[in-house]
PDB file of C-alpha atoms in Angstrom:
ATOM      1  CA  MET A 238      -0.007   0.011   0.002  1.00  0.00           C
ATOM      2  CA  SER A 239       2.191   2.817  -1.237  1.00  0.00           C
ATOM      3  CA  MET A 240       1.908   6.497  -0.460  1.00  0.00           C
ATOM      4  CA  ASP A 241       2.381   7.107  -4.226  1.00  0.00           C
ATOM      5  CA  ALA A 242      -0.905   5.323  -4.860  1.00  0.00           C
ATOM      6  CA  VAL A 243      -2.637   7.548  -2.283  1.00  0.00           C
ATOM      7  CA  PHE A 244      -1.310  10.798  -3.813  1.00  0.00           C
ATOM      8  CA  LYS A 245      -2.097   9.596  -7.320  1.00  0.00           C
ATOM      9  CA  ALA A 246      -5.634   8.673  -6.325  1.00  0.00           C
ATOM     10  CA  LEU A 247      -6.093  12.078  -4.638  1.00  0.00           C
ATOM     11  CA  SER A 248      -4.743  13.971  -7.676  1.00  0.00           C
ATOM     12  CA  ASP A 249      -8.027  13.665  -9.566  1.00  0.00           C
ATOM     13  CA  PRO A 250     -10.921  16.058  -8.785  1.00  0.00           C
ATOM     14  CA  SER A 251     -13.563  13.434  -9.642  1.00  0.00           C
ATOM     15  CA  ARG A 252     -12.051  11.025  -7.156  1.00  0.00           C
ATOM     16  CA  ARG A 253     -11.881  13.733  -4.470  1.00  0.00           C
ATOM     17  CA  GLN A 254     -15.542  14.463  -5.204  1.00  0.00           C
ATOM     18  CA  LEU A 255     -16.395  10.792  -4.624  1.00  0.00           C
ATOM     19  CA  LEU A 256     -14.504  10.871  -1.302  1.00  0.00           C
ATOM     20  CA  ASP A 257     -16.393  14.037  -0.329  1.00  0.00           C
ATOM     21  CA  ARG A 258     -19.686  12.318  -1.081  1.00  0.00           C
ATOM     22  CA  LEU A 259     -18.690   9.344   1.058  1.00  0.00           C
ATOM     23  CA  HIS A 260     -17.595  11.706   3.817  1.00  0.00           C
ATOM     24  CA  ASP A 261     -21.052  13.337   3.717  1.00  0.00           C
ATOM     25  CA  HIS A 262     -22.770   9.983   3.687  1.00  0.00           C
ATOM     26  CA  ASN A 263     -20.715   6.916   4.433  1.00  0.00           C
ATOM     27  CA  GLY A 264     -21.617   3.438   3.172  1.00  0.00           C
ATOM     28  CA  GLN A 265     -23.112   4.054  -0.289  1.00  0.00           C
ATOM     29  CA  THR A 266     -23.799   1.665  -3.139  1.00  0.00           C
ATOM     30  CA  LEU A 267     -22.535   2.319  -6.653  1.00  0.00           C
ATOM     31  CA  ASN A 268     -26.049   3.479  -7.604  1.00  0.00           C
ATOM     32  CA  ASP A 269     -26.154   5.933  -4.678  1.00  0.00           C
ATOM     33  CA  LEU A 270     -22.791   7.329  -5.671  1.00  0.00           C
ATOM     34  CA  CYS A 271     -23.737   7.732  -9.329  1.00  0.00           C
ATOM     35  CA  SER A 272     -26.944   9.631  -8.669  1.00  0.00           C
ATOM     36  CA  GLY A 273     -26.659  13.356  -9.258  1.00  0.00           C
ATOM     37  CA  LEU A 274     -23.148  13.124 -10.709  1.00  0.00           C
ATOM     38  CA  GLU A 275     -22.031  14.216 -14.154  1.00  0.00           C
ATOM     39  CA  MET A 276     -19.870  11.120 -14.453  1.00  0.00           C
ATOM     40  CA  THR A 277     -20.883   7.954 -16.252  1.00  0.00           C
ATOM     41  CA  ARG A 278     -21.346   4.783 -14.251  1.00  0.00           C
ATOM     42  CA  GLN A 279     -18.241   3.343 -15.938  1.00  0.00           C
ATOM     43  CA  ALA A 280     -16.187   6.334 -14.881  1.00  0.00           C
ATOM     44  CA  VAL A 281     -17.397   6.101 -11.283  1.00  0.00           C
ATOM     45  CA  THR A 282     -16.567   2.373 -11.237  1.00  0.00           C
ATOM     46  CA  LYS A 283     -13.070   3.079 -12.579  1.00  0.00           C
ATOM     47  CA  HIS A 284     -12.448   5.857 -10.043  1.00  0.00           C
ATOM     48  CA  LEU A 285     -13.707   3.707  -7.165  1.00  0.00           C
ATOM     49  CA  ALA A 286     -11.320   0.903  -8.172  1.00  0.00           C
ATOM     50  CA  ILE A 287      -8.368   3.359  -8.039  1.00  0.00           C
ATOM     51  CA  LEU A 288      -9.527   4.682  -4.657  1.00  0.00           C
ATOM     52  CA  GLU A 289      -9.930   1.163  -3.333  1.00  0.00           C
ATOM     53  CA  ALA A 290      -6.477   0.120  -4.602  1.00  0.00           C
ATOM     54  CA  ALA A 291      -5.029   3.099  -2.731  1.00  0.00           C
ATOM     55  CA  ASN A 292      -6.944   1.986   0.402  1.00  0.00           C
ATOM     56  CA  LEU A 293      -8.882   5.264   0.471  1.00  0.00           C
ATOM     57  CA  VAL A 294     -12.140   3.422  -0.014  1.00  0.00           C
ATOM     58  CA  ALA A 295     -13.152   0.210   1.776  1.00  0.00           C
ATOM     59  CA  THR A 296     -16.062  -1.930   0.715  1.00  0.00           C
ATOM     60  CA  ARG A 297     -18.322  -4.276   2.627  1.00  0.00           C
ATOM     61  CA  LYS A 298     -21.032  -6.630   1.448  1.00  0.00           C
ATOM     62  CA  GLN A 299     -24.394  -6.076   3.061  1.00  0.00           C
ATOM     63  CA  GLY A 300     -26.879  -8.619   1.810  1.00  0.00           C
ATOM     64  CA  ARG A 301     -26.674  -8.338  -1.943  1.00  0.00           C
ATOM     65  CA  GLU A 302     -25.368  -4.809  -1.862  1.00  0.00           C
ATOM     66  CA  LYS A 303     -21.754  -3.648  -1.920  1.00  0.00           C
ATOM     67  CA  LEU A 304     -21.322  -0.569   0.239  1.00  0.00           C
ATOM     68  CA  HIS A 305     -18.461   1.887  -0.128  1.00  0.00           C
ATOM     69  CA  PHE A 306     -16.842   3.621   2.862  1.00  0.00           C
ATOM     70  CA  ILE A 307     -14.249   6.372   3.007  1.00  0.00           C
ATOM     71  CA  ASN A 308     -11.146   5.050   4.786  1.00  0.00           C
ATOM     72  CA  PRO A 309      -9.392   7.978   6.494  1.00  0.00           C
ATOM     73  CA  VAL A 310      -6.381   6.005   7.734  1.00  0.00           C
ATOM     74  CA  PRO A 311      -3.979   6.595   4.774  1.00  0.00           C
ATOM     75  CA  ILE A 312      -4.698  10.341   4.860  1.00  0.00           C
ATOM     76  CA  ASN A 313      -4.002  10.334   8.579  1.00  0.00           C
ATOM     77  CA  ASP A 314      -0.700   8.517   7.923  1.00  0.00           C
ATOM     78  CA  ILE A 315       0.228  11.388   5.572  1.00  0.00           C
ATOM     79  CA  ALA A 316      -0.825  13.996   8.135  1.00  0.00           C
ATOM     80  CA  GLU A 317       1.245  12.288  10.856  1.00  0.00           C
ATOM     81  CA  ARG A 318       4.276  12.056   8.591  1.00  0.00           C
ATOM     82  CA  TRP A 319       4.407  15.780   7.856  1.00  0.00           C
ATOM     83  CA  ILE A 320       2.027  17.817   9.989  1.00  0.00           C
ATOM     84  CA  GLY A 321       2.698  15.701  13.070  1.00  0.00           C
ATOM     85  CA  LYS A 322       6.369  16.646  12.877  1.00  0.00           C
ATOM     86  CA  PHE A 323       5.508  20.366  13.100  1.00  0.00           C
ATOM     87  CA  GLU A 324       3.373  19.737  16.152  1.00  0.00           C
ATOM     88  CA  ARG A 325       6.186  17.768  17.756  1.00  0.00           C
ATOM     89  CA  GLY A 326       8.489  20.773  17.328  1.00  0.00           C
ATOM     90  CA  ARG A 327       5.885  23.051  18.861  1.00  0.00           C
ATOM     91  CA  LEU A 328       5.418  20.717  21.819  1.00  0.00           C
ATOM     92  CA  LYS A 329       9.172  20.478  22.338  1.00  0.00           C
ATOM     93  CA  ALA A 330       9.400  24.287  22.322  1.00  0.00           C
ATOM     94  CA  LEU A 331       6.614  24.499  24.898  1.00  0.00           C
ATOM     95  CA  ALA A 332       8.314  21.902  27.071  1.00  0.00           C
ATOM     96  CA  GLU A 333      11.566  23.866  26.910  1.00  0.00           C
ATOM     97  CA  LEU A 334       9.763  27.103  27.699  1.00  0.00           C
ATOM     98  CA  LYS A 335       8.155  25.475  30.718  1.00  0.00           C
ATOM     99  CA  ARG A 336      11.487  24.131  31.910  1.00  0.00           C
ATOM    100  CA  ASN A 337      13.150  27.516  31.521  1.00  0.00           C
ATOM    101  CA  LEU A 338      10.339  29.357  33.297  1.00  0.00           C
ATOM    102  CA  GLU A 339      10.307  26.921  36.159  1.00  0.00           C
ATOM    103  CA  ARG A 340      14.058  27.155  36.544  1.00  0.00           C
ATOM    104  CA  GLU A 341      13.787  30.895  37.059  1.00  0.00           C
ATOM    105  CA  GLU A 342      11.366  30.510  39.938  1.00  0.00           C
ATOM    106  CA  PRO A 343      12.909  31.013  43.382  1.00  0.00           C
TER     107      PRO A 343
ATOM    108  CA  MET B 296     -30.611   3.353   8.815  1.00  0.00           C
ATOM    109  CA  SER B 297     -27.493   2.624  10.858  1.00  0.00           C
ATOM    110  CA  SER B 298     -24.142   4.397  11.244  1.00  0.00           C
ATOM    111  CA  THR B 299     -21.047   2.553  10.136  1.00  0.00           C
ATOM    112  CA  TYR B 300     -17.433   3.558   9.658  1.00  0.00           C
ATOM    113  CA  VAL B 301     -14.792   1.242   8.240  1.00  0.00           C
ATOM    114  CA  TYR B 302     -11.072   1.680   8.866  1.00  0.00           C
ATOM    115  CA  VAL B 303      -8.468  -0.322   6.975  1.00  0.00           C
ATOM    116  CA  THR B 304      -4.712  -0.387   7.416  1.00  0.00           C
ATOM    117  CA  TYR B 305      -1.989  -2.692   6.134  1.00  0.00           C
ATOM    118  CA  ILE B 306       0.730  -3.409   8.697  1.00  0.00           C
ATOM    119  CA  ARG B 307       3.953  -5.252   7.866  1.00  0.00           C
ATOM    120  CA  THR B 308       3.918  -7.772  10.704  1.00  0.00           C
ATOM    121  CA  ALA B 309       2.633 -11.258  11.496  1.00  0.00           C
ATOM    122  CA  PRO B 310      -1.045 -11.761  12.477  1.00  0.00           C
ATOM    123  CA  GLU B 311       0.053 -13.124  15.877  1.00  0.00           C
ATOM    124  CA  ASN B 312       2.084  -9.982  16.608  1.00  0.00           C
ATOM    125  CA  LEU B 313      -0.788  -7.732  15.591  1.00  0.00           C
ATOM    126  CA  TRP B 314      -3.218  -9.752  17.712  1.00  0.00           C
ATOM    127  CA  GLN B 315      -0.935  -9.347  20.712  1.00  0.00           C
ATOM    128  CA  ALA B 316      -0.689  -5.600  20.087  1.00  0.00           C
ATOM    129  CA  LEU B 317      -4.500  -5.381  19.953  1.00  0.00           C
ATOM    130  CA  THR B 318      -5.143  -7.322  23.152  1.00  0.00           C
ATOM    131  CA  SER B 319      -2.196  -6.563  25.456  1.00  0.00           C
ATOM    132  CA  PRO B 320      -2.663  -3.547  27.796  1.00  0.00           C
ATOM    133  CA  GLU B 321       1.079  -2.778  27.871  1.00  0.00           C
ATOM    134  CA  PHE B 322       1.159  -2.672  24.073  1.00  0.00           C
ATOM    135  CA  GLN B 323      -2.080  -0.638  23.873  1.00  0.00           C
ATOM    136  CA  LYS B 324      -0.727   2.096  26.164  1.00  0.00           C
ATOM    137  CA  GLN B 325       2.012   2.754  23.628  1.00  0.00           C
ATOM    138  CA  TYR B 326      -0.268   3.489  20.654  1.00  0.00           C
ATOM    139  CA  TRP B 327      -3.683   4.296  22.199  1.00  0.00           C
ATOM    140  CA  PHE B 328      -2.641   7.629  23.730  1.00  0.00           C
ATOM    141  CA  GLY B 329      -2.020   6.066  27.134  1.00  0.00           C
ATOM    142  CA  MET B 330      -5.376   4.264  27.172  1.00  0.00           C
ATOM    143  CA  HIS B 331      -5.611   0.515  27.672  1.00  0.00           C
ATOM    144  CA  GLN B 332      -8.197  -2.238  27.640  1.00  0.00           C
ATOM    145  CA  GLU B 333      -9.045  -4.795  30.299  1.00  0.00           C
ATOM    146  CA  SER B 334     -10.582  -8.177  29.543  1.00  0.00           C
ATOM    147  CA  SER B 335      -9.909 -11.881  29.942  1.00  0.00           C
ATOM    148  CA  TRP B 336     -10.463 -12.044  26.150  1.00  0.00           C
ATOM    149  CA  GLN B 337     -12.923 -14.896  26.133  1.00  0.00           C
ATOM    150  CA  ALA B 338     -16.329 -14.969  24.464  1.00  0.00           C
ATOM    151  CA  GLY B 339     -18.882 -13.481  26.855  1.00  0.00           C
ATOM    152  CA  ALA B 340     -16.245 -11.814  29.041  1.00  0.00           C
ATOM    153  CA  ASP B 341     -16.482  -8.194  30.128  1.00  0.00           C
ATOM    154  CA  TRP B 342     -14.358  -5.665  28.273  1.00  0.00           C
ATOM    155  CA  LYS B 343     -13.449  -2.088  29.044  1.00  0.00           C
ATOM    156  CA  LEU B 344     -11.338   0.718  27.636  1.00  0.00           C
ATOM    157  CA  CYS B 345      -9.748   2.870  30.352  1.00  0.00           C
ATOM    158  CA  PHE B 346      -8.160   6.295  30.420  1.00  0.00           C
ATOM    159  CA  SER B 347      -4.615   6.459  31.776  1.00  0.00           C
ATOM    160  CA  ASP B 348      -6.005   7.649  35.134  1.00  0.00           C
ATOM    161  CA  GLY B 349      -8.168   4.501  35.367  1.00  0.00           C
ATOM    162  CA  ARG B 350     -11.559   6.071  34.513  1.00  0.00           C
ATOM    163  CA  VAL B 351     -13.620   3.880  32.167  1.00  0.00           C
ATOM    164  CA  ALA B 352     -14.214   5.414  28.741  1.00  0.00           C
ATOM    165  CA  ASP B 353     -16.121   2.591  27.091  1.00  0.00           C
ATOM    166  CA  ALA B 354     -17.215  -0.859  28.192  1.00  0.00           C
ATOM    167  CA  GLY B 355     -19.096  -3.894  26.968  1.00  0.00           C
ATOM    168  CA  LYS B 356     -18.598  -7.570  26.263  1.00  0.00           C
ATOM    169  CA  VAL B 357     -16.456  -9.764  24.052  1.00  0.00           C
ATOM    170  CA  LEU B 358     -19.078 -11.103  21.628  1.00  0.00           C
ATOM    171  CA  GLU B 359     -16.808 -13.238  19.410  1.00  0.00           C
ATOM    172  CA  ILE B 360     -13.125 -14.035  19.605  1.00  0.00           C
ATOM    173  CA  ASP B 361     -11.056 -16.136  17.164  1.00  0.00           C
ATOM    174  CA  PRO B 362      -7.332 -15.356  17.531  1.00  0.00           C
ATOM    175  CA  PRO B 363      -5.588 -14.162  15.427  1.00  0.00           C
ATOM    176  CA  ARG B 364      -8.413 -13.556  12.941  1.00  0.00           C
ATOM    177  CA  ARG B 365     -11.506 -11.964  14.378  1.00  0.00           C
ATOM    178  CA  LEU B 366     -12.690 -10.067  17.450  1.00  0.00           C
ATOM    179  CA  VAL B 367     -16.147  -8.605  17.956  1.00  0.00           C
ATOM    180  CA  LEU B 368     -16.776  -6.252  20.858  1.00  0.00           C
ATOM    181  CA  GLU B 369     -19.940  -4.767  22.225  1.00  0.00           C
ATOM    182  CA  TRP B 370     -18.923  -1.156  22.826  1.00  0.00           C
ATOM    183  CA  LYS B 371     -20.859   1.245  25.063  1.00  0.00           C
ATOM    184  CA  ASN B 372     -19.749   4.752  25.882  1.00  0.00           C
ATOM    185  CA  GLN B 373     -19.505   5.276  29.671  1.00  0.00           C
ATOM    186  CA  PHE B 374     -18.414   8.844  30.238  1.00  0.00           C
ATOM    187  CA  ARG B 375     -20.707  11.081  28.219  1.00  0.00           C
ATOM    188  CA  PRO B 376     -24.408  10.931  29.115  1.00  0.00           C
ATOM    189  CA  GLU B 377     -25.649  11.853  25.634  1.00  0.00           C
ATOM    190  CA  MET B 378     -23.579   9.038  24.144  1.00  0.00           C
ATOM    191  CA  LYS B 379     -24.198   6.550  26.928  1.00  0.00           C
ATOM    192  CA  GLU B 380     -27.942   6.768  26.300  1.00  0.00           C
ATOM    193  CA  GLU B 381     -27.406   5.659  22.711  1.00  0.00           C
ATOM    194  CA  GLY B 382     -26.761   2.136  23.959  1.00  0.00           C
ATOM    195  CA  PRO B 383     -24.373  -0.414  22.527  1.00  0.00           C
ATOM    196  CA  THR B 384     -22.372  -0.153  19.328  1.00  0.00           C
ATOM    197  CA  ARG B 385     -20.475  -3.008  17.768  1.00  0.00           C
ATOM    198  CA  CYS B 386     -16.805  -3.035  16.861  1.00  0.00           C
ATOM    199  CA  ILE B 387     -15.461  -5.766  14.579  1.00  0.00           C
ATOM    200  CA  TYR B 388     -11.721  -6.390  14.117  1.00  0.00           C
ATOM    201  CA  GLU B 389     -10.715  -8.554  11.164  1.00  0.00           C
ATOM    202  CA  LEU B 390      -7.117  -9.623  10.475  1.00  0.00           C
ATOM    203  CA  GLU B 391      -6.214 -11.056   7.111  1.00  0.00           C
ATOM    204  CA  PRO B 392      -2.669 -11.915   5.919  1.00  0.00           C
ATOM    205  CA  VAL B 393      -1.797 -10.200   2.605  1.00  0.00           C
ATOM    206  CA  ASP B 394       1.696 -10.915   1.242  1.00  0.00           C
ATOM    207  CA  ASP B 395       4.165  -9.853   3.967  1.00  0.00           C
ATOM    208  CA  ALA B 396       1.585  -7.734   5.783  1.00  0.00           C
ATOM    209  CA  VAL B 397      -1.692  -8.033   7.648  1.00  0.00           C
ATOM    210  CA  LYS B 398      -4.807  -6.218   6.496  1.00  0.00           C
ATOM    211  CA  LEU B 399      -6.569  -4.946   9.595  1.00  0.00           C
ATOM    212  CA  THR B 400     -10.191  -3.912   9.079  1.00  0.00           C
ATOM    213  CA  ILE B 401     -12.140  -2.266  11.868  1.00  0.00           C
ATOM    214  CA  THR B 402     -15.847  -1.847  11.339  1.00  0.00           C
ATOM    215  CA  HIS B 403     -17.605   0.228  13.982  1.00  0.00           C
ATOM    216  CA  THR B 404     -21.357   0.229  13.732  1.00  0.00           C
ATOM    217  CA  SER B 405     -24.338   1.606  15.622  1.00  0.00           C
ATOM    218  CA  PRO B 406     -27.963   0.716  14.900  1.00  0.00           C
ATOM    219  CA  ARG B 407     -28.697   4.443  15.205  1.00  0.00           C
ATOM    220  CA  GLU B 408     -28.665   6.855  12.355  1.00  0.00           C
ATOM    221  CA  LYS B 409     -26.117   9.664  12.875  1.00  0.00           C
ATOM    222  CA  SER B 410     -24.804   8.007  16.025  1.00  0.00           C
ATOM    223  CA  LYS B 411     -22.834  10.405  18.210  1.00  0.00           C
ATOM    224  CA  VAL B 412     -20.661   7.532  19.443  1.00  0.00           C
ATOM    225  CA  ILE B 413     -19.632   6.514  15.914  1.00  0.00           C
ATOM    226  CA  GLU B 414     -18.989  10.192  15.080  1.00  0.00           C
ATOM    227  CA  ALA B 415     -16.880  10.665  18.216  1.00  0.00           C
ATOM    228  CA  VAL B 416     -14.719   7.574  17.696  1.00  0.00           C
ATOM    229  CA  SER B 417     -14.208   8.453  14.020  1.00  0.00           C
ATOM    230  CA  GLY B 418     -11.722  11.125  15.132  1.00  0.00           C
ATOM    231  CA  GLY B 419      -9.772   8.631  17.189  1.00  0.00           C
ATOM    232  CA  TRP B 420      -9.567   5.459  15.125  1.00  0.00           C
ATOM    233  CA  PRO B 421      -7.351   6.806  12.288  1.00  0.00           C
ATOM    234  CA  LYS B 422      -4.874   8.164  14.848  1.00  0.00           C
ATOM    235  CA  VAL B 423      -4.844   4.962  16.877  1.00  0.00           C
ATOM    236  CA  LEU B 424      -4.291   2.907  13.724  1.00  0.00           C
ATOM    237  CA  SER B 425      -1.538   5.167  12.341  1.00  0.00           C
ATOM    238  CA  SER B 426       0.216   4.916  15.690  1.00  0.00           C
ATOM    239  CA  LEU B 427      -0.251   1.137  15.885  1.00  0.00           C
ATOM    240  CA  LYS B 428       1.193   0.762  12.371  1.00  0.00           C
ATOM    241  CA  SER B 429       4.154   2.966  13.263  1.00  0.00           C
ATOM    242  CA  LEU B 430       4.805   1.024  16.482  1.00  0.00           C
ATOM    243  CA  LEU B 431       4.722  -2.399  14.814  1.00  0.00           C
ATOM    244  CA  GLU B 432       6.707  -1.403  11.735  1.00  0.00           C
ATOM    245  CA  THR B 433       9.321   0.885  13.298  1.00  0.00           C
ATOM    246  CA  GLY B 434       9.153   0.085  17.006  1.00  0.00           C
ATOM    247  CA  ARG B 435       8.138   3.695  17.702  1.00  0.00           C
ATOM    248  CA  PRO B 436       4.592   4.913  18.359  1.00  0.00           C
ATOM    249  CA  MET B 437       3.369   8.299  17.161  1.00  0.00           C
ATOM    250  CA  PRO B 438       3.899  10.893  19.905  1.00  0.00           C
ATOM    251  CA  ALA B 439       0.733  11.230  21.979  1.00  0.00           C
ATOM    252  CA  ILE B 440      -0.073  14.728  20.778  1.00  0.00           C
ATOM    253  CA  HIS B 441      -3.699  14.090  19.802  1.00  0.00           C
ATOM    254  CA  LYS B 442      -5.919  13.369  22.738  1.00  0.00           C
ATOM    255  CA  PRO B 443      -9.036  11.383  21.829  1.00  0.00           C
ATOM    256  CA  ALA B 444     -12.372  13.237  22.090  1.00  0.00           C
TER     257      ALA B 444
END
């Protein structure tokens, strides 16, 4: 499950739109996802396959229906890898500030 | 209409190692922001998720257990009245070997539409799973900078 696949999947506005729709309403069938979209059913199917291969979409069978869910874990992995590092720096700075302030107390 | 979220991560480890990480309190404390779970891990046994100070966050029962493949927990919020009154949710862990990794799927479901519990845990699960993956693959958890809701 490569990060390249995640970025590639996210690079397409139609695929981001599908993720937004799943975020608004999780657990949709292909028919649900196609309704109200400009895309053809074939295009939606193709985009969903790319999203699923990148682990951004997970599917589950429910009776005879296949439901699609947004999987936020790979995006969180990306956030942790870059944004998390900034927060760590900020926390370290705060810890140092606290240590310095406390040292100055009588 | 129910509420369901599905979380999937691939972790380069053996199913037995992942199972141990999921069920051992000492392991959990390293990736679950200091929280840990208590249970005898047998079908029908009580189960609880505790804050680092010992307060119970969520509790329920072990509904199904099949190491190292499948674990189903009844999951009831214990510390927020508006969520506690929603009653039980269900959390399913599924482990499936894929090449040199394990596919971990967590399905958290409530019979209620727009469940507050499912919404609340949706902020925590991705962070817990990223940290678990980091711990098993590199030996280092993510720093506990994000406190769960």
